[in-house]
Tab-separated table of C-alpha atoms in Angstrom:
chain	number	residue	atom	x	y	z
T	723	MET	CA	69.677	12.296	20.273
T	724	LEU	CA	69.945	15.778	21.831
T	725	SER	CA	72.271	16.764	19.062
T	726	SER	CA	69.752	15.553	16.479
T	727	ILE	CA	66.974	17.517	18.071
T	728	LYS	CA	69.176	20.668	18.224
T	729	ASN	CA	70.029	20.286	14.533
T	730	LYS	CA	66.393	20.004	13.612
T	731	ILE	CA	65.541	23.166	15.608
T	732	ASN	CA	68.455	25.032	13.975
T	733	SER	CA	67.311	23.832	10.527
T	734	ALA	CA	63.744	24.951	11.252
T	735	SER	CA	64.947	28.302	12.515
T	736	ILE	CA	66.977	28.895	9.325
T	737	LYS	CA	64.006	27.901	7.135
T	738	SER	CA	61.725	30.219	9.085
T	739	MET	CA	64.173	33.088	8.738
T	740	LEU	CA	64.423	32.500	5.001
T	741	TRP	CA	60.645	32.515	4.580
T	742	LEU	CA	60.369	35.731	6.584
T	743	VAL	CA	63.088	37.249	4.420
T	744	SER	CA	61.284	36.208	1.271
T	745	GLU	CA	58.136	37.952	2.520
T	746	LYS	CA	60.040	41.111	3.098
T	747	ILE	CA	61.718	41.023	-0.234
T	748	ILE	CA	58.484	40.423	-2.178
T	749	ARG	CA	56.760	43.240	-0.246
T	750	MET	CA	59.687	45.534	-0.820
T	751	PHE	CA	60.174	44.914	-4.498
T	752	SER	CA	56.480	44.769	-5.435
T	753	GLY	CA	55.993	47.984	-3.413
T	754	VAL	CA	58.834	49.730	-5.101
T	755	ILE	CA	58.268	48.630	-8.718
T	756	VAL	CA	54.484	48.901	-8.609
T	757	GLY	CA	54.772	52.017	-6.481
T	758	LEU	CA	56.889	53.774	-9.119
T	759	TRP	CA	54.344	52.824	-11.830
T	760	ILE	CA	51.537	54.235	-9.677
T	761	ALA	CA	53.565	57.423	-9.096
T	762	ARG	CA	54.122	57.877	-12.859
T	763	TYR	CA	50.383	57.314	-13.568
T	764	LEU	CA	49.012	59.528	-10.823
T	765	GLY	CA	51.531	62.441	-11.137
T	766	PRO	CA	53.057	64.345	-8.287
T	767	SER	CA	49.863	65.973	-6.894
T	768	GLN	CA	47.612	62.868	-6.734
T	769	TYR	CA	50.506	60.634	-5.783
T	770	GLY	CA	51.296	63.068	-2.995
T	771	MET	CA	47.738	62.872	-1.729
T	772	TYR	CA	47.909	59.042	-1.892
T	773	THR	CA	51.200	58.831	0.107
T	774	PHE	CA	50.009	61.495	2.544
T	775	ALA	CA	46.932	59.361	3.270
T	776	LEU	CA	49.134	56.300	3.735
T	777	ALA	CA	51.455	58.208	6.128
T	778	TRP	CA	48.439	59.522	8.062
T	779	VAL	CA	46.837	56.107	8.537
T	780	SER	CA	50.182	54.442	9.271
T	781	LEU	CA	50.734	56.993	12.064
T	782	PHE	CA	47.625	55.840	13.890
T	783	ASN	CA	48.223	52.171	12.939
T	784	ALA	CA	51.309	52.302	15.188
T	785	ILE	CA	48.992	52.151	18.253
T	786	ALA	CA	46.816	49.320	16.904
T	787	TRP	CA	49.010	46.461	18.097
T	788	PHE	CA	49.843	47.822	21.584
T	789	GLY	CA	53.263	46.139	21.551
T	790	VAL	CA	51.751	42.618	21.209
T	791	GLY	CA	54.284	40.818	19.125
T	792	GLU	CA	57.475	38.918	20.123
T	793	ASN	CA	56.276	38.525	23.681
T	794	VAL	CA	53.439	36.346	22.401
T	795	ILE	CA	55.921	34.135	20.584
T	796	ARG	CA	58.038	33.863	23.711
T	797	ASN	CA	55.037	32.973	25.924
T	798	LEU	CA	53.668	30.402	23.439
T	799	VAL	CA	57.043	28.635	23.470
T	800	ARG	CA	57.543	28.780	27.256
T	801	GLU	CA	54.047	28.209	28.488
T	802	GLU	CA	52.709	24.979	27.016
T	803	GLY	CA	48.970	24.608	27.114
T	804	SER	CA	48.369	28.363	27.270
T	805	GLU	CA	47.612	28.768	23.570
T	806	GLY	CA	43.909	29.569	24.020
T	807	GLU	CA	44.519	32.210	26.610
T	808	LEU	CA	47.425	33.887	24.785
T	809	MET	CA	45.674	33.824	21.366
T	810	GLY	CA	42.467	35.178	22.888
T	811	ALA	CA	44.306	38.054	24.643
T	812	ALA	CA	46.326	38.900	21.560
T	813	PHE	CA	43.238	38.947	19.344
T	814	ALA	CA	41.248	41.074	21.787
T	815	ILE	CA	44.047	43.667	22.105
T	816	ARG	CA	44.677	43.852	18.403
T	817	LEU	CA	40.994	44.100	17.591
T	818	PHE	CA	40.352	46.916	20.065
T	819	GLY	CA	43.560	48.711	19.144
T	820	SER	CA	42.892	48.493	15.400
T	821	ILE	CA	39.318	49.834	15.777
T	822	LEU	CA	40.563	52.636	17.962
T	823	ALA	CA	43.320	53.458	15.480
T	824	GLY	CA	40.889	53.514	12.579
T	825	VAL	CA	38.406	55.755	14.400
T	826	LEU	CA	41.166	58.174	15.415
T	827	ALA	CA	42.588	58.269	11.880
T	828	ILE	CA	39.181	59.079	10.371
T	829	ALA	CA	38.279	61.592	13.030
T	830	GLY	CA	41.638	63.304	12.722
T	831	ILE	CA	41.476	63.719	8.963
T	832	LEU	CA	37.881	65.065	9.280
T	833	ILE	CA	39.085	67.676	11.684
T	834	THR	CA	42.221	68.704	9.814
T	835	HIS	CA	41.270	68.138	6.149
T	836	GLY	CA	37.460	67.761	6.262
T	837	ASN	CA	36.995	69.924	3.154
T	838	ASP	CA	39.018	67.608	0.965
T	839	LEU	CA	36.456	64.869	0.197
T	840	LEU	CA	38.823	62.707	-1.874
T	841	LEU	CA	41.489	62.642	0.832
T	842	VAL	CA	38.847	61.754	3.469
T	843	LYS	CA	37.601	58.824	1.302
T	844	LEU	CA	41.159	57.582	0.873
T	845	VAL	CA	41.767	57.647	4.593
T	846	ILE	CA	38.442	55.877	5.257
T	847	PHE	CA	39.302	52.953	2.999
T	848	MET	CA	42.822	52.676	4.409
T	849	SER	CA	41.498	52.894	7.953
T	850	LEU	CA	38.995	50.141	7.315
T	851	ALA	CA	41.957	47.924	6.366
T	852	ILE	CA	43.566	48.286	9.848
T	853	PRO	CA	41.381	45.737	11.720
T	854	PHE	CA	41.741	43.174	8.897
T	855	SER	CA	45.566	43.551	8.966
T	856	GLU	CA	45.780	43.396	12.809
T	857	MET	CA	43.230	40.768	13.796
T	858	PRO	CA	45.155	37.760	12.405
T	859	ALA	CA	48.531	38.862	13.789
T	860	GLY	CA	48.293	36.442	16.684
T	861	ILE	CA	47.810	33.588	14.215
T	862	PHE	CA	51.027	34.568	12.363
T	863	LEU	CA	52.859	34.738	15.752
T	864	PHE	CA	51.450	31.270	16.559
T	865	PHE	CA	52.977	29.816	13.409
T	866	GLN	CA	56.274	31.623	14.206
T	867	SER	CA	56.317	30.013	17.663
T	868	LYS	CA	56.087	26.607	15.959
T	869	LEU	CA	58.904	27.564	13.531
T	870	ASP	CA	56.411	26.912	10.765
T	871	VAL	CA	56.003	30.237	8.990
T	872	ALA	CA	56.219	28.732	5.499
T	873	LYS	CA	52.444	28.321	5.158
T	874	PRO	CA	51.314	31.828	6.253
T	875	VAL	CA	54.217	33.530	4.467
T	876	MET	CA	53.450	31.624	1.248
T	877	ALA	CA	49.807	32.659	1.513
T	878	GLN	CA	50.730	36.284	2.102
T	879	ASN	CA	53.233	36.286	-0.764
T	880	ILE	CA	50.646	34.961	-3.180
T	881	ILE	CA	48.127	37.660	-2.084
T	882	ARG	CA	50.675	40.436	-2.281
T	883	ILE	CA	51.572	39.414	-5.832
T	884	LEU	CA	47.932	39.288	-6.791
T	885	ALA	CA	47.419	42.712	-5.110
T	886	ALA	CA	50.351	44.107	-7.170
T	887	ILE	CA	48.804	42.741	-10.320
T	888	PHE	CA	45.462	44.333	-9.346
T	889	ARG	CA	47.145	47.694	-8.926
T	890	ILE	CA	48.829	47.298	-12.323
T	891	ILE	CA	45.375	46.736	-13.800
T	892	LEU	CA	44.164	49.905	-12.116
T	893	VAL	CA	47.014	51.857	-13.784
T	894	ILE	CA	46.495	50.291	-17.204
T	895	GLY	CA	42.734	50.839	-16.940
T	896	ALA	CA	43.216	54.439	-15.931
T	897	PHE	CA	41.132	54.048	-12.759
T	898	GLU	CA	40.605	56.986	-10.389
T	899	LEU	CA	42.715	57.524	-7.276
T	900	ILE	CA	40.135	56.278	-4.847
T	901	TRP	CA	40.510	52.735	-6.261
T	902	PHE	CA	44.078	52.557	-4.995
T	903	GLY	CA	42.824	53.121	-1.496
T	904	PHE	CA	40.212	50.413	-2.066
T	905	ALA	CA	43.054	48.078	-3.209
T	906	ILE	CA	44.693	48.392	0.204
T	907	LEU	CA	41.405	47.325	1.931
T	908	ILE	CA	40.951	44.307	-0.447
T	909	GLU	CA	44.532	43.105	0.108
T	910	SER	CA	44.105	43.288	3.947
T	911	VAL	CA	40.769	41.388	3.852
T	912	LEU	CA	42.231	38.616	1.729
T	913	ILE	CA	45.298	38.229	3.967
T	914	CYS	CA	43.127	38.177	7.055
T	915	ALA	CA	40.852	35.485	5.635
T	916	SER	CA	43.756	33.326	4.440
T	917	LEU	CA	45.464	33.307	7.870
T	918	PHE	CA	42.307	32.375	9.748
T	919	LEU	CA	41.667	29.703	7.193
T	920	LEU	CA	45.186	28.254	7.566
T	921	TYR	CA	44.836	28.263	11.350
T	922	LYS	CA	41.654	26.222	11.075
T	923	ILE	CA	43.056	23.852	8.498
T	924	TYR	CA	46.117	23.019	10.558
T	925	GLY	CA	44.247	22.210	13.784
T	926	GLY	CA	43.689	25.593	15.382
T	927	LYS	CA	40.402	26.198	17.171
T	928	ILE	CA	39.177	29.722	17.644
T	929	SER	CA	36.516	28.313	19.995
T	930	THR	CA	39.268	27.578	22.526
T	931	TRP	CA	40.435	31.156	22.737
T	932	ARG	CA	39.843	32.787	26.128
T	933	TYR	CA	39.468	36.506	26.725
T	934	ARG	CA	40.516	36.902	30.418
T	935	LEU	CA	41.008	40.465	31.564
T	936	SER	CA	44.030	39.454	33.725
T	937	SER	CA	45.828	38.029	30.647
T	938	ILE	CA	44.998	41.067	28.525
T	939	VAL	CA	46.273	43.477	31.167
T	940	LEU	CA	49.470	41.435	31.595
T	941	MET	CA	50.087	41.382	27.892
T	942	LEU	CA	49.513	45.148	27.649
T	943	ARG	CA	51.973	45.777	30.449
T	944	GLN	CA	54.616	43.613	28.694
T	945	GLY	CA	54.097	45.361	25.373
T	946	ALA	CA	53.801	48.970	26.638
T	947	PRO	CA	57.512	49.895	26.139
T	948	ILE	CA	57.602	48.350	22.735
T	949	ALA	CA	54.362	50.030	21.769
T	950	LEU	CA	55.750	53.417	22.890
T	951	ALA	CA	58.959	52.984	20.940
T	952	SER	CA	56.883	51.928	17.899
T	953	LEU	CA	54.642	54.973	18.159
T	954	VAL	CA	57.606	57.345	18.488
T	955	GLY	CA	59.420	55.581	15.609
T	956	SER	CA	56.318	55.842	13.432
T	957	LEU	CA	55.942	59.513	14.203
T	958	SER	CA	59.546	60.155	13.367
T	959	ALA	CA	59.403	58.163	10.090
T	960	ARG	CA	56.347	60.084	8.825
T	961	THR	CA	57.097	63.585	10.153
T	962	ASP	CA	58.523	64.717	6.816
T	963	GLN	CA	55.614	63.663	4.630
T	964	LEU	CA	52.925	64.831	7.090
T	965	MET	CA	54.546	68.204	7.624
T	966	LEU	CA	55.020	68.718	3.913
T	967	GLY	CA	51.280	68.126	3.484
T	968	TRP	CA	50.488	70.661	6.166
T	969	PHE	CA	52.961	73.397	5.159
T	970	THR	CA	53.083	73.086	1.397
T	971	ASN	CA	50.975	71.045	-1.016
T	972	PHE	CA	50.460	67.461	-2.179
T	973	SER	CA	52.701	67.957	-5.184
T	974	GLN	CA	55.683	68.487	-2.858
T	975	VAL	CA	54.666	65.359	-0.936
T	976	GLY	CA	54.550	63.505	-4.276
T	977	MET	CA	58.070	64.680	-5.208
T	978	TYR	CA	59.400	63.678	-1.831
T	979	SER	CA	57.643	60.297	-1.824
T	980	ALA	CA	58.909	59.527	-5.348
T	981	ALA	CA	62.496	60.135	-4.316
T	982	LEU	CA	61.909	58.081	-1.196
T	983	ARG	CA	60.918	55.112	-3.357
T	984	PHE	CA	64.432	55.043	-4.814
T	985	SER	CA	66.292	55.418	-1.600
T	986	GLU	CA	64.175	53.438	0.953
T	987	ILE	CA	64.513	50.171	-0.939
T	988	TRP	CA	68.174	49.995	0.261
T	989	TRP	CA	67.286	50.646	3.877
T	990	SER	CA	65.528	47.247	4.164
T	991	PHE	CA	68.783	45.374	3.528
T	992	ALA	CA	70.351	46.558	6.845
T	993	PRO	CA	67.754	44.762	9.101
T	994	ILE	CA	67.809	41.701	6.826
T	995	ILE	CA	71.619	41.490	7.147
T	996	MET	CA	71.388	42.056	10.917
T	997	ASN	CA	68.751	39.336	11.385
T	998	SER	CA	71.087	36.857	9.751
T	999	LEU	CA	74.183	37.924	11.760
T	1000	SER	CA	72.734	38.651	15.239
T	1001	PRO	CA	72.048	35.028	16.353
T	1002	LYS	CA	75.730	34.121	15.948
T	1003	TYR	CA	77.649	37.361	16.596
T	1004	ILE	CA	75.430	39.196	19.035
T	1005	PHE	CA	72.778	37.259	20.924
T	1006	ASN	CA	75.002	34.211	21.376
T	1007	ILE	CA	77.862	36.195	22.924
T	1008	GLU	CA	78.150	36.585	26.713
T	1009	ASN	CA	81.529	38.297	26.952
T	1010	GLU	CA	80.816	42.051	26.676
T	1011	ALA	CA	84.256	42.932	25.214
T	1012	VAL	CA	83.802	40.300	22.526
T	1013	LEU	CA	80.290	41.529	21.853
T	1014	LYS	CA	81.426	45.134	21.395
T	1015	GLN	CA	84.192	43.989	19.033
T	1016	ASN	CA	81.676	42.090	16.958
T	1017	ILE	CA	79.355	45.150	16.805
T	1018	SER	CA	82.249	47.367	15.662
T	1019	ASN	CA	83.207	44.838	13.016
T	1020	ILE	CA	79.625	44.695	11.682
T	1021	MET	CA	79.346	48.486	11.746
T	1022	ALA	CA	82.509	48.789	9.753
T	1023	TYR	CA	81.413	46.288	7.026
T	1024	LEU	CA	77.919	47.816	6.835
T	1025	PHE	CA	79.316	51.339	6.545
T	1026	LEU	CA	81.480	50.334	3.588
T	1027	LEU	CA	78.647	48.326	2.082
T	1028	SER	CA	76.286	51.300	2.202
T	1029	PHE	CA	78.335	53.188	-0.332
T	1030	ILE	CA	77.250	50.775	-3.105
T	1031	PRO	CA	73.628	52.107	-3.308
T	1032	VAL	CA	74.757	55.675	-2.703
T	1033	VAL	CA	77.280	55.701	-5.523
T	1034	GLY	CA	74.781	53.780	-7.766
T	1035	VAL	CA	72.042	56.359	-7.144
T	1036	LEU	CA	74.344	59.300	-7.638
T	1037	VAL	CA	75.510	57.869	-10.977
T	1038	LEU	CA	72.192	56.524	-12.279
T	1039	GLY	CA	69.594	58.756	-10.562
T	1040	GLN	CA	69.617	61.389	-13.333
T	1041	TYR	CA	68.619	58.712	-15.796
T	1042	ALA	CA	66.379	56.602	-13.591
T	1043	ILE	CA	63.863	59.318	-12.515
T	1044	PRO	CA	63.008	60.672	-16.010
T	1045	PHE	CA	62.987	57.092	-17.470
T	1046	LEU	CA	60.789	55.540	-14.703
T	1047	LEU	CA	58.696	58.483	-13.619
T	1048	GLY	CA	58.833	60.971	-16.502
T	1049	GLU	CA	59.929	64.626	-16.646
T	1050	GLN	CA	57.050	65.595	-14.327
T	1051	TYR	CA	59.234	64.322	-11.456
T	1052	ALA	CA	62.401	66.201	-12.460
T	1053	ASP	CA	62.320	68.140	-9.183
T	1054	ALA	CA	62.630	64.882	-7.193
T	1055	LEU	CA	66.275	64.439	-8.357
T	1056	PRO	CA	67.911	66.787	-5.855
T	1057	ILE	CA	65.743	65.374	-3.095
T	1058	LEU	CA	66.961	61.882	-3.982
T	1059	TYR	CA	70.614	63.028	-3.991
T	1060	VAL	CA	70.251	64.226	-0.416
T	1061	HIS	CA	68.010	61.379	0.826
T	1062	VAL	CA	70.128	58.568	-0.459
T	1063	PHE	CA	72.947	59.419	2.017
T	1064	MET	CA	70.503	58.168	4.666
T	1065	ALA	CA	71.567	54.690	3.628
T	1066	ILE	CA	75.066	55.262	5.151
T	1067	LEU	CA	73.587	56.365	8.476
T	1068	ILE	CA	70.955	53.577	8.648
T	1069	PHE	CA	73.465	50.872	7.772
T	1070	PHE	CA	76.055	52.200	10.235
T	1071	ASP	CA	73.580	52.457	13.067
T	1072	ALA	CA	71.714	49.153	12.496
T	1073	PRO	CA	73.963	47.052	14.781
T	1074	THR	CA	73.336	49.394	17.754
T	1075	GLY	CA	69.697	48.402	17.911
T	1076	GLN	CA	70.549	44.748	18.258
T	1077	TYR	CA	73.285	45.569	20.727
T	1078	LEU	CA	70.844	47.469	22.987
T	1079	LEU	CA	68.367	44.539	22.759
T	1080	ALA	CA	71.088	42.132	23.775
T	1081	GLN	CA	71.922	44.337	26.721
T	1082	GLN	CA	68.235	44.628	27.773
T	1083	ARG	CA	68.359	48.432	27.198
T	1084	GLN	CA	65.053	48.925	25.437
T	1085	LYS	CA	64.385	52.231	27.238
T	1086	GLN	CA	67.416	53.736	25.609
T	1087	MET	CA	66.016	52.794	22.281
T	1088	ILE	CA	62.970	54.895	23.163
T	1089	TRP	CA	65.246	57.837	24.077
T	1090	LYS	CA	66.884	57.505	20.720
T	1091	SER	CA	63.561	57.552	18.922
T	1092	PHE	CA	62.391	60.549	21.064
T	1093	PHE	CA	65.488	62.561	20.176
T	1094	LEU	CA	65.185	61.727	16.518
T	1095	LEU	CA	61.515	62.754	16.487
T	1096	LEU	CA	62.126	66.017	18.319
T	1097	VAL	CA	65.067	67.087	16.174
T	1098	ASN	CA	63.374	65.981	12.961
T	1099	PHE	CA	60.243	67.974	13.824
T	1100	MET	CA	62.172	71.142	14.655
T	1101	LEU	CA	64.361	70.980	11.515
T	1102	ASN	CA	61.373	70.228	9.262
T	1103	TYR	CA	59.540	73.187	10.793
T	1104	LEU	CA	62.547	75.412	9.880
T	1105	PHE	CA	63.498	73.963	6.462
T	1106	ILE	CA	60.191	73.027	4.788
T	1107	PRO	CA	58.939	76.698	4.482
T	1108	LEU	CA	62.355	77.594	2.956
T	1109	TRP	CA	62.997	74.679	0.555
T	1110	GLY	CA	59.858	72.496	0.493
T	1111	ALA	CA	60.482	68.815	-0.140
T	1112	LEU	CA	64.258	69.284	-0.430
T	1113	GLY	CA	64.169	70.930	3.018
T	1114	ALA	CA	62.402	67.861	4.438
T	1115	ALA	CA	65.124	65.633	3.021
T	1116	ILE	CA	67.840	67.814	4.492
T	1117	ALA	CA	65.999	67.889	7.875
T	1118	THR	CA	65.770	64.085	7.994
T	1119	LEU	CA	69.416	63.617	7.088
T	1120	CYS	CA	70.647	66.150	9.621
T	1121	SER	CA	68.469	64.675	12.403
T	1122	TYR	CA	70.062	61.192	11.910
T	1123	VAL	CA	73.582	62.801	11.833
T	1124	LEU	CA	72.892	64.690	15.093
T	1125	MET	CA	71.600	61.502	16.770
T	1126	GLN	CA	74.634	59.396	15.836
T	1127	VAL	CA	77.289	62.127	16.326
T	1128	VAL	CA	75.883	64.369	19.080
T	1129	LEU	CA	73.488	62.259	21.169
T	1130	TYR	CA	75.903	59.298	21.482
T	1131	ARG	CA	78.639	61.599	22.817
T	1132	MET	CA	76.434	63.893	24.800
T	1133	LEU	CA	74.758	61.470	27.153
T	1134	PRO	CA	76.860	59.033	29.244
T	1135	ILE	CA	74.353	56.181	28.712
T	1136	PHE	CA	75.238	56.132	25.011
T	1137	LYS	CA	79.021	56.412	25.498
T	1138	ASP	CA	79.587	52.762	24.649
T	1139	LEU	CA	77.845	53.310	21.302
T	1140	ALA	CA	80.195	56.191	20.526
T	1141	ASP	CA	83.161	54.044	21.527
T	1142	MET	CA	82.021	51.252	19.119
T	1143	GLN	CA	81.639	53.803	16.375
T	1144	ASN	CA	85.172	54.994	16.903
T	1145	GLN	CA	86.400	51.413	16.912
T	1146	ALA	CA	84.439	50.726	13.719
T	1147	PHE	CA	86.489	53.307	11.857
T	1148	VAL	CA	89.740	51.602	13.067
T	1149	VAL	CA	88.316	48.325	11.705
T	1150	MET	CA	87.483	49.941	8.423
T	1151	LEU	CA	91.123	51.001	8.005
T	1152	ARG	CA	92.156	47.391	8.601
T	1153	ILE	CA	89.659	46.163	6.034
T	1154	ILE	CA	90.803	48.707	3.468
T	1155	ARG	CA	94.406	47.697	4.013
T	1156	GLY	CA	93.560	44.040	3.627
T	1157	LYS	CA	94.296	43.079	7.213
T	1158	SER	CA	92.529	40.354	9.141
T	1159	ILE	CA	89.591	41.136	11.483
T	1160	VAL	CA	89.117	39.412	14.882
T	1161	TRP	CA	85.598	37.995	15.575
T	1162	GLY	CA	84.262	36.581	18.794
């Protein structure tokens, strides 16, 4: 009987993972395909303004959730009968955080770019979307805790596809830029409404939610380290686009963002692969030596795998950009040639994040993010005035290289990461020579 229950749980876990992966893939491909169409229609300057506004709002959106995520799932599973209190606390935190994030985003753009009315309007529309995207987050986490994500994911997938169709209509109809900001707001409102409706249909009662200050404070304390890491990571990820907007012009932001569309699509495959491998080869391993061997093996395979998109882009990029975006984006090609090498570094480093989580070393993940942010900011400050968008791409690539090569070997707390990197290269030689690899 216990075996039967375990098999059902494993089956439900696999199905949940597959549904979550499907949501990521639909979001990724609809974002890339439709995003390239939008870039071609808007042109470098207006597309640069659009992506700058997105980067600006996303920067503040990082504080909206206050780290309220996986800890809610864990508590819903462990603490039976606490649904009302946990859901109420999660909703209150997300609501307050999203309103705060939206207000800060709008206030910040008014202070820094108040004279650019179109940019301000874009940021306002995108900021209004933040509460609608954050308020139902607790409901999605509730379905995750029940291993029943099929319903909310299916609803989100349908809405994202409809939103993509709406954006295509905007392009075909030659609508103005501001409508693309409005599209983000409409998509968030529809997803929010669908999740609350699903929660009600399947027995959830919002009237049972409780908003106790003690629960809210406890949840904030649990999520603080995660929220800090998320904020730093968000800053680091958007430093290049934001600094390009400050030091150059929106046309340079548009060139950089267009190149990013071609390279970032491959980055998403690394976490998808890791999410499928980590339950068996990382989180289920108690012997540290075996765990490190598994990490080195995964690093080796991911490093070799990463050359597929790199070679593909280097060969086809010169044809893809003019065909998909037009000659107006010709200057994006050298940016893409530099930026695509990020795939190697992101794939190679992906297992270290799961390793640090398995070792309960979340603080070191924050140190990594801080180092990356600081170096990226300094290099962008030096390179953007010299080479514009190409300088931003070089700065980002160099910052990742310095993190993985210098930081891991400079600080003793990261020595084991450097050792696993070295072992990974030994494993690569074995793979290339066709020799067997030992797994734990």
